Coordinates of C-alpha atoms in Angstrom, one line a residue:
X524 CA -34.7 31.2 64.6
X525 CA -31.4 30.5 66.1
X526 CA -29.3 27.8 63.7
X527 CA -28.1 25.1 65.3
X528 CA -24.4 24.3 65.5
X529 CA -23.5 21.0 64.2
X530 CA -20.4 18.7 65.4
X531 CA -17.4 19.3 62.9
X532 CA -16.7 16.1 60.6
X533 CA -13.3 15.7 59.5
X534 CA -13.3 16.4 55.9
X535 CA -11.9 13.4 53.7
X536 CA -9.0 14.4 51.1
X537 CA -10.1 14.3 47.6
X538 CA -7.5 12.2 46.4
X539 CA -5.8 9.1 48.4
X540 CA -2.4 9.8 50.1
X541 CA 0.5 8.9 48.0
X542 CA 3.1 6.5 49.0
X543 CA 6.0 4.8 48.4
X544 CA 4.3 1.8 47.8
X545 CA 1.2 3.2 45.7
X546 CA 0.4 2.7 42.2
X547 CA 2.0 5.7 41.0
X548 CA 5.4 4.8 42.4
X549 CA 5.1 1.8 40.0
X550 CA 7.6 1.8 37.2
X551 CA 5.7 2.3 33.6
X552 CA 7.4 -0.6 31.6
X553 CA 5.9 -2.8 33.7
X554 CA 2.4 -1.8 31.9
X555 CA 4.5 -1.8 28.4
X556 CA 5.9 -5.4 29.3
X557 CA 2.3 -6.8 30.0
X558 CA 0.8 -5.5 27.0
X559 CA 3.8 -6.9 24.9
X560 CA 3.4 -10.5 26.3
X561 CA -0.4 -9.8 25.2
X562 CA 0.0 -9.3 21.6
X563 CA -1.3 -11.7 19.8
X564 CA 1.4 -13.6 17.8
X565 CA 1.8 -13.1 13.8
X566 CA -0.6 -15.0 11.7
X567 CA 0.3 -17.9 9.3
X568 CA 0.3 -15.6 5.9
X569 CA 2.8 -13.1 8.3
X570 CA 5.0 -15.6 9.6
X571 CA 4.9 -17.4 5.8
X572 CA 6.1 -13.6 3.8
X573 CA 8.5 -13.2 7.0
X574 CA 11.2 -15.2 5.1
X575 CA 14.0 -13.0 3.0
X576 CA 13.4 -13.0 -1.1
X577 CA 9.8 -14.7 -0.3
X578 CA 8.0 -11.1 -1.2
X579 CA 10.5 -10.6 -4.5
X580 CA 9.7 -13.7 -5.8
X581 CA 6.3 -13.8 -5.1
X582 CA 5.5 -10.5 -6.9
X583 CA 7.5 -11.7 -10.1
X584 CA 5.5 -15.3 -10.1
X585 CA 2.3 -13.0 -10.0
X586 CA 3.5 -10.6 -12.9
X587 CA 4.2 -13.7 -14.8
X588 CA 0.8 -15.8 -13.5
X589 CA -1.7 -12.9 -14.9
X590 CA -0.8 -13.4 -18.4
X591 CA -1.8 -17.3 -18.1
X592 CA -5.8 -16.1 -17.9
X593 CA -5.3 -13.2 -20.8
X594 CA -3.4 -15.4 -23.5
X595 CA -6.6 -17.5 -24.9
X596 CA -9.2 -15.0 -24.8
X597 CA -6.8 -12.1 -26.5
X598 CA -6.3 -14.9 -29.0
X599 CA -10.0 -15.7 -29.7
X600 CA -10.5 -12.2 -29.8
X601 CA -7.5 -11.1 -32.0
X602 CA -8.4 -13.8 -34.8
X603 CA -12.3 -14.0 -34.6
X604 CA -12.0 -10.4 -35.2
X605 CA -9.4 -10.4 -38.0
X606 CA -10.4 -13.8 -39.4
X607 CA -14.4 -13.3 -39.2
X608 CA -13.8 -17.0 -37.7
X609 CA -14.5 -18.0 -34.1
X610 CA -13.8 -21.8 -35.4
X611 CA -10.6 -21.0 -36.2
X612 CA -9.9 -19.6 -33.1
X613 CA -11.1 -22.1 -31.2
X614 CA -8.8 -24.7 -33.4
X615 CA -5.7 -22.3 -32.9
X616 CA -5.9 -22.3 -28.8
X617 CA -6.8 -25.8 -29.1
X618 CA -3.9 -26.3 -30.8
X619 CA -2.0 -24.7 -28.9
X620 CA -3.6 -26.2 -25.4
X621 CA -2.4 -29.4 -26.8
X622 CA 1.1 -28.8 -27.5
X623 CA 1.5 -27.2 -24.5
X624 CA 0.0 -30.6 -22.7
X625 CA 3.3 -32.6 -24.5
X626 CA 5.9 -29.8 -23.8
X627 CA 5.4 -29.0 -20.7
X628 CA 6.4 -31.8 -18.8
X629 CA 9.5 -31.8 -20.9
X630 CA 10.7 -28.2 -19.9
X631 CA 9.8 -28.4 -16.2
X632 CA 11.8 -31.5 -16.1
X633 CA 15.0 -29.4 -18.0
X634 CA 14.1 -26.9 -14.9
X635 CA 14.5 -29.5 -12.2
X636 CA 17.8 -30.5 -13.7
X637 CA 19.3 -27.4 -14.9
X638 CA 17.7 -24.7 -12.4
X639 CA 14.8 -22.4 -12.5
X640 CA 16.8 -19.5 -14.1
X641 CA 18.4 -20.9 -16.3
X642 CA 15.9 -23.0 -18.3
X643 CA 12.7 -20.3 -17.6
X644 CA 14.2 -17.3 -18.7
X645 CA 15.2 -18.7 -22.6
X646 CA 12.1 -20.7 -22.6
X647 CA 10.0 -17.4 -21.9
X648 CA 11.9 -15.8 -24.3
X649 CA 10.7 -18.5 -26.9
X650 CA 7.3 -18.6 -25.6
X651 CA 6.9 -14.4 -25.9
X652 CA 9.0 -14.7 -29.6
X653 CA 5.3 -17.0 -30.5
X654 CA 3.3 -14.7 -29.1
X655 CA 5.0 -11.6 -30.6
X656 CA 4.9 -13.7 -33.9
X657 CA 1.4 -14.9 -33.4
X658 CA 0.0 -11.3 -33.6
X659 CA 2.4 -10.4 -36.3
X660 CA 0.7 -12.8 -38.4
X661 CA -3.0 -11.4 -37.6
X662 CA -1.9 -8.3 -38.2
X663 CA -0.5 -8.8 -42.0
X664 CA -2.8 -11.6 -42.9
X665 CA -0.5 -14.4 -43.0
X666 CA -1.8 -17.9 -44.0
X667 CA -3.7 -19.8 -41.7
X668 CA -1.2 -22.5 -40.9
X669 CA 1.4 -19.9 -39.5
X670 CA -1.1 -19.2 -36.5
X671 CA -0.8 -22.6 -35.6
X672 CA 2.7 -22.7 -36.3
X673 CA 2.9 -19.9 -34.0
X674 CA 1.0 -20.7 -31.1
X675 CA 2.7 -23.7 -30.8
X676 CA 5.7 -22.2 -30.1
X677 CA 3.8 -20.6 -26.8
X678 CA 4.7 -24.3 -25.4
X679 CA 7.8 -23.7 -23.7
X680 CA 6.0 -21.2 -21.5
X681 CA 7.0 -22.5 -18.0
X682 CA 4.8 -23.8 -14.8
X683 CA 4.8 -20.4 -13.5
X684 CA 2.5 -21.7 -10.9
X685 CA 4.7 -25.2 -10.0
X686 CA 8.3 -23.4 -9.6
X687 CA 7.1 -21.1 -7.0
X688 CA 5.2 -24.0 -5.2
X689 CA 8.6 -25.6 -5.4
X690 CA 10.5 -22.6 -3.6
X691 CA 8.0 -23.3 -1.1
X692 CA 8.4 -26.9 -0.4
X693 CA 12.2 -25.9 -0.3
X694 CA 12.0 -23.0 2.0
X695 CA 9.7 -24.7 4.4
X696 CA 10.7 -28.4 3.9
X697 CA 9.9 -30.8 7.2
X698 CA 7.7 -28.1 8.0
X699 CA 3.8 -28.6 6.5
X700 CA 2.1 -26.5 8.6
X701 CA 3.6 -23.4 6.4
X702 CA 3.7 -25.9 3.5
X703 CA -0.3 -26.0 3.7
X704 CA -0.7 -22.5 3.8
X705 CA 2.1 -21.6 1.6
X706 CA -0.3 -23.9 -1.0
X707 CA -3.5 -22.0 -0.1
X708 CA -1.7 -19.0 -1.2
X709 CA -0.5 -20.0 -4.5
X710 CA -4.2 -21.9 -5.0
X711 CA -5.9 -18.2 -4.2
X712 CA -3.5 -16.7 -6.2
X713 CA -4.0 -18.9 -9.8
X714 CA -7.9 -18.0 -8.7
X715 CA -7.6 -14.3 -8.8
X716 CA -5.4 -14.3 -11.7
X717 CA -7.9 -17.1 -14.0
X718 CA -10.9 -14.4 -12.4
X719 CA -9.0 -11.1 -13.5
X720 CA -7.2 -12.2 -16.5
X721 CA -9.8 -12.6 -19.2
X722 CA -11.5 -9.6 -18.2
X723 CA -8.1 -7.5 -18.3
X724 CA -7.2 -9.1 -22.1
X725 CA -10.9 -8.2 -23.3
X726 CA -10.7 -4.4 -22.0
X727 CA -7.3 -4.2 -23.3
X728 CA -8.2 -5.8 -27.1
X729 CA -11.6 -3.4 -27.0
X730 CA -10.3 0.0 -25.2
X731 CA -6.8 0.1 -27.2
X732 CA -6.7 -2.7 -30.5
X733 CA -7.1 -6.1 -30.9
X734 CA -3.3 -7.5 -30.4
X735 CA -3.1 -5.8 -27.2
X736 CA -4.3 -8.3 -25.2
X737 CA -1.4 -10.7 -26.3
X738 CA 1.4 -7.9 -26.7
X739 CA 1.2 -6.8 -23.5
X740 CA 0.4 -10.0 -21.9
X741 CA 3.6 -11.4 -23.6
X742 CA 5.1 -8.1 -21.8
X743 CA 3.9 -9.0 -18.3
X744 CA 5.0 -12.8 -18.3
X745 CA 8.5 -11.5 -19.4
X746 CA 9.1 -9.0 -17.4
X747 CA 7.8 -11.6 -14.5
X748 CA 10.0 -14.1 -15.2
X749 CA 12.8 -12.0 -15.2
X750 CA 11.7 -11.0 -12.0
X751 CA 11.3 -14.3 -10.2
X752 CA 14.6 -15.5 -11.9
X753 CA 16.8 -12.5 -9.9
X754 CA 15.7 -14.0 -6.7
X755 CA 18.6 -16.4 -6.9
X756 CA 18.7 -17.0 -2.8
X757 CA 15.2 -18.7 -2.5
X758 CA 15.7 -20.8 -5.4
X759 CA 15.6 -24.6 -5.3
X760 CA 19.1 -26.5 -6.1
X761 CA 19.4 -28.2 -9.3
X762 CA 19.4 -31.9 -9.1
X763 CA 21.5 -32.7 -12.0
X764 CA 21.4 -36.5 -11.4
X765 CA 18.3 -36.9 -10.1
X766 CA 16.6 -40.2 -11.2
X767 CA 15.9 -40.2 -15.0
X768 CA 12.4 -41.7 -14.6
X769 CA 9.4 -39.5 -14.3
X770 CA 7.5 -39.3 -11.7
X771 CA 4.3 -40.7 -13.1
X772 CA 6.5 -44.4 -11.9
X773 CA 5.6 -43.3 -8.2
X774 CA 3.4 -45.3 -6.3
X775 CA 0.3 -43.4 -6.2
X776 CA 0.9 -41.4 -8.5
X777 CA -1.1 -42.4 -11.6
X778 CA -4.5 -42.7 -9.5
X779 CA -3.7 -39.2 -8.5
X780 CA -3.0 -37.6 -11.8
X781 CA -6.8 -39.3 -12.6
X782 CA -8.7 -37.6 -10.1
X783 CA -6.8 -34.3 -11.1
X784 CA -8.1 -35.4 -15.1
X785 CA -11.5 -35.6 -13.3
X786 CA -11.3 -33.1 -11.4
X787 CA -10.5 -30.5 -14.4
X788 CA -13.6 -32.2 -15.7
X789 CA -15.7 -30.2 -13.7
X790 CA -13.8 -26.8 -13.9
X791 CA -14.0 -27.1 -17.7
X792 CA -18.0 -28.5 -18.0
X793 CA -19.2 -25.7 -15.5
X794 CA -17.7 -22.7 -17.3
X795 CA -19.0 -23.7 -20.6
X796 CA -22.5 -24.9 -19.0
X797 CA -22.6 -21.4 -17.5
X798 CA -21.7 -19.8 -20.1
X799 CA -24.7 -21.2 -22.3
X800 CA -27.1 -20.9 -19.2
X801 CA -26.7 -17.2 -18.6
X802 CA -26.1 -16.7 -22.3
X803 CA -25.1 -13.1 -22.2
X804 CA -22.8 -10.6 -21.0
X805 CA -23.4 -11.4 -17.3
X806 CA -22.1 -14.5 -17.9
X807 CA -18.4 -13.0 -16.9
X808 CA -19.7 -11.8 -13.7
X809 CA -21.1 -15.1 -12.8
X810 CA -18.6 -17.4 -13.5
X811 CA -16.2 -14.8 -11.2
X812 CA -18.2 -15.3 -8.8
X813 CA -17.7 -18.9 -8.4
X814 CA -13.3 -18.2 -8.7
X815 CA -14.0 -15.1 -5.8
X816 CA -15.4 -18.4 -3.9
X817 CA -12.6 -20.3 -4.4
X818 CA -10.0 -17.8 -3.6
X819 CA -11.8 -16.5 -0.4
X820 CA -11.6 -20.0 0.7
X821 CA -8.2 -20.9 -0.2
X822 CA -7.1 -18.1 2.0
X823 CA -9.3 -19.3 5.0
X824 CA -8.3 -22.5 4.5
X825 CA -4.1 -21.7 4.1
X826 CA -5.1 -20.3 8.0
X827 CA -6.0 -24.2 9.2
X828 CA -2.7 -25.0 9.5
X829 CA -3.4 -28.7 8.0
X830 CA -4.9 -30.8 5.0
X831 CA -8.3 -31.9 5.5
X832 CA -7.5 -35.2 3.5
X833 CA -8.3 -35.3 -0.2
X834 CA -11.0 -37.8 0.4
X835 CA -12.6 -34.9 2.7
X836 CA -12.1 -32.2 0.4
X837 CA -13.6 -34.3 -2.7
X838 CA -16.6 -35.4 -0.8
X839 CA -17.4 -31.6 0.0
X840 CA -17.0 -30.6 -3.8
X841 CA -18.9 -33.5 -5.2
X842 CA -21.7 -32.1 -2.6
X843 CA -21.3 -28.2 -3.4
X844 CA -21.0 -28.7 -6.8
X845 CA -24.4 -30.3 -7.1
X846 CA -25.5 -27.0 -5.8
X847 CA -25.8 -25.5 -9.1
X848 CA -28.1 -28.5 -10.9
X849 CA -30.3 -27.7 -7.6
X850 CA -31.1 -24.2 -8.6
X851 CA -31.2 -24.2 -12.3
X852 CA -33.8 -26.6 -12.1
X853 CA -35.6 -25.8 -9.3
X854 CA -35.7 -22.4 -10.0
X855 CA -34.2 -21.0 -13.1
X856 CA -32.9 -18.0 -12.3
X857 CA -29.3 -17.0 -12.8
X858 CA -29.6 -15.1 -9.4
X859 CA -29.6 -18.3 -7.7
X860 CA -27.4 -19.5 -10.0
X861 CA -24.6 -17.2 -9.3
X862 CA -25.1 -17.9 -5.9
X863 CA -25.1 -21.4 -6.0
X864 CA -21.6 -21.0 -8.0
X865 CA -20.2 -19.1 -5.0
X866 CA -20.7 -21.8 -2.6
X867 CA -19.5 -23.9 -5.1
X868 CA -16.4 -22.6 -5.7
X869 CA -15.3 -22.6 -1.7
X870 CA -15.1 -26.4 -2.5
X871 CA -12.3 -25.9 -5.3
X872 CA -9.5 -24.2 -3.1
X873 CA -9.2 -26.8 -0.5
X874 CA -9.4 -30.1 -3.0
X875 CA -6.8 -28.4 -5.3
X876 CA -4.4 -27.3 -2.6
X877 CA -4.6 -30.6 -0.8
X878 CA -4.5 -32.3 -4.4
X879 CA -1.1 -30.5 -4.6
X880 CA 0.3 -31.4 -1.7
X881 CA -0.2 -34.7 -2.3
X882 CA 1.5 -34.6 -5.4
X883 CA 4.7 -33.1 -3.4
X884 CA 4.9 -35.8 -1.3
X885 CA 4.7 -37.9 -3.8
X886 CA 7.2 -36.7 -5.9
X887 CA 11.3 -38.0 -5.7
X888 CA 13.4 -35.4 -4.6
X889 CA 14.5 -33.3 -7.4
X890 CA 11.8 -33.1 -9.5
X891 CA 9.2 -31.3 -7.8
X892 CA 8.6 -28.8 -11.0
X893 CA 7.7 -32.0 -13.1
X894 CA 5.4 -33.8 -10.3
X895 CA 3.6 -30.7 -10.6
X896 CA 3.5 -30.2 -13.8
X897 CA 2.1 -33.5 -14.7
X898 CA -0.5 -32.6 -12.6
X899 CA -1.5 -28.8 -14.1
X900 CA -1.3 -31.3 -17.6
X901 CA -3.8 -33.7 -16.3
X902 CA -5.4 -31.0 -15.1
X903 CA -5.5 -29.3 -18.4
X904 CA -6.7 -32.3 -20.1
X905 CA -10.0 -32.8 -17.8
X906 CA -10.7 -29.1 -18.4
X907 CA -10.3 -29.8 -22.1
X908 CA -12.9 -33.2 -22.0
X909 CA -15.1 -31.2 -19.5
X910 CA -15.8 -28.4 -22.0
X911 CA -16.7 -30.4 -25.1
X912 CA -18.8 -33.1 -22.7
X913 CA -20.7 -30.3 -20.8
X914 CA -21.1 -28.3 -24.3
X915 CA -22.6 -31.5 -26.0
X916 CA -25.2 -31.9 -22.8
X917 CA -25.9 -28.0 -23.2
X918 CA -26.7 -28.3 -26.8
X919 CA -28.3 -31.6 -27.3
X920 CA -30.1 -31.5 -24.1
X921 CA -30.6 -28.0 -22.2
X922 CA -27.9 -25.8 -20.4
X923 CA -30.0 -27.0 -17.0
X924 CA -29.3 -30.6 -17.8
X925 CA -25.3 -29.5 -18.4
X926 CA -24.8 -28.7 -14.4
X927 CA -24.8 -32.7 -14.0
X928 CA -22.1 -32.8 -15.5
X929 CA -19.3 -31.4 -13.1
X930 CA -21.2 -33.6 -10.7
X931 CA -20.6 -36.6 -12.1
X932 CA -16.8 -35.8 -12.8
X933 CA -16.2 -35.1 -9.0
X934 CA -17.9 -37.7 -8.2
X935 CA -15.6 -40.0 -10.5
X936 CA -12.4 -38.3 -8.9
X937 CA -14.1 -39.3 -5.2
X938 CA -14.1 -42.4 -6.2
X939 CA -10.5 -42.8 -7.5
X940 CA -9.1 -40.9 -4.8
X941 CA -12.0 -43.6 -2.7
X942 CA -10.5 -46.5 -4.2
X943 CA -6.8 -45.2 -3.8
X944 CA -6.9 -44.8 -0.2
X945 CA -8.5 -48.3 0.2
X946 CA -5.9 -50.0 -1.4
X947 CA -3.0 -48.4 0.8
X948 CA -1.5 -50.6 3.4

């Protein structure tokens, strides 16, 4: 068959015709400059470690920090296991607890008036000479007096934790947007260092001997210090003639030194309630769990940008903490437990770093180490009551019965901070 012929078609160019005024004629930074005024801008945490001498100082204050969870339990272990007595033990770190509680306030108020560097570097030195002598004295059976003696000296160790929150409130004065999270930070940070400390001090007094813990604890809170001192430009001035009263005259501040005694109340009943529920060598893991809450949330909460109000934050605690009771009784399992103690702990972050900023707007200029100070004291106290009331329900009643505890004592620092906020004009 004949093919038929078909009209031509004009064939159409594979690619368009390039002008002048086509894309490809457009200059390339244009692209560059778009995407640029896309990024995203730097988070809070980047924008707070963006400040010069910030990073230096923070590393040193976390050196020094670790050693705070590693003193105690090297010291329990180091004498329990030299002395055959764990009552003896518990008296010396008592002991020491307490004398710490009366110097404290004394040497942060010595740093408010003299300067950080100054007064922390000799009174680490002192604190690190107890230590040093402390396992001296294990070691060639001394009497048991001297380990008293000894510990006590540890006192003069400074608020590690409350000079760096006052570089903060320095650096970022009139600004508390970077204030709140510059307080989530430092709250997440005492949580990881409280979660890893103990462990570290028991693998160190098993794996090498049993003064390690303290020796090279006493090491790292030295070497710390000395760290955190060099960073002279981020420092806070001395305030030489700052008013001679303490801070516990502020308005407000009394009420709020008693919900930070109750509030310790819970963190010292729920360790040693846990501690007798689990009753065995999971009983670490668990109780991380709960400070792994808290410091997850700390850093969420540092990205907020504001203070829920401690009324807020004590109200969720008194809730979440209640959590635990709930599933050791209705189900008895430490699985659910542990779980329960994570959602627990999220509620801890938030009330402590909102506590603490209270407390530093509270506190007179010029003596911001001893505002906060007297609050870690009170803090220390409630820790102390919590642990011998939640050890006598444990005991007497049944480790189940114990998790009331912490519920009532943040449910007694609700209704201080309740009452507080009611009487305010």
């Amino acid at each position: 068959m004949p093919q038929t012929s078909r009209p031509c078609q004009a064939v159409r160019p594979l690619l368009p015709a390039i002008t002048p005024g086509s894309p490809a004629f457009v200059p390339r930074f244009d692209d560059g400059a778009r995407r640029v005024r896309r990024r995203r801008p730097p988070g809070p945490y980047r924008r707070l470690f963006a400040t010069p001498g910030v990073r230096a100082f923070t590393a040193g204050n976390l050196i020094a920090r670790l050693p705070m969870g590693m003193f105690s339990v090297s010291a329990v272990i180091m004498i329990a296991g030299s002395r055959g007595s764990y009552a003896l033990a518990g008296a010396v770190t008592a002991a020491g607890l307490a004398a710490t509680a009366l110097v404290a306030p004394w040497t942060a108020r010595l740093v408010d008036r003299y300067g950080q560097a100054r007064v922390a570097v000799p009174a680490t030195a002192l604190a690190v000479l107890g230590s040093v002598a402390l396992l001296l004295c294990v070691r060639f059976g001394a009497p048991d007096w001297t380990l008293f003696a000894a510990y006590a000296a540890t006192a003069t160790t400074p608020n590690t934790g409350g000079m760096s929150r006052a570089r903060w409130a320095h650096l970022h004065r009139g600004d508390p947007a970077a204030l709140h999270t510059a307080n989530s930070f430092e709250q997440a940070a005492d949580e990881l260092c409280f979660m890893l400390g103990p462990v570290l001090a028991a693998l160190l007094c098993a794996a090498l001997f049993p003064e390690a813990g303290t020796l090279i604890g006493a090491i790292l809170l030295l070497t710390g210090i000395l760290v955190f001192a060099a960073q002279r430009s981020t420092e806070p001035p001395a305030a030489p003639r700052a008013a001679a009263g303490s801070p516990l005259r502020t308005a407000g501040m009394p009420a709020l030194l008693a919900v930070f005694l109750a509030t310790g109340a819970v963190f010292g009943a729920m360790e040693v309630v846990t501690l007798a529920f689990v009753d065995g060598p999971a009983a670490g893991a668990v109780l991380a769990l709960q400070a792994a809450g808290s410091c997850g949330a700390g850093l969420v909460y540092g990205r907020v940008g504001r203070s829920a109000g401690l009324v807020t934050t004590l109200t969720a605690m008194t809730a979440l903490m209640s959590l635990p009771l709930l599933a050791a009784a209705g189900t008895g399992s430490v699985l659910a437990v542990a779980g329960a103690l994570l959602l627990a702990g999220m509620a801890t972050a938030p009330t402590m770093v909102t506590g603490m900023t209270t407390v530093q707007r509270l506190t007179p200029a010029g003596q911001a180490n001893e505002g906060m100070t007297l609050a870690v004291t009170a803090l220390l106290g409630g820790i102390a009551a919590g642990s011998a009331s939640g050890g006598w329900v444990a005991e007497h009643l049944s480790p189940t019965a114990g998790y009331a505890v912490p519920v009532c004592a943040a449910a007694v620092a609700l209704a201080v901070a309740g009452m507080t906020k009611a009487r305010q004009p």
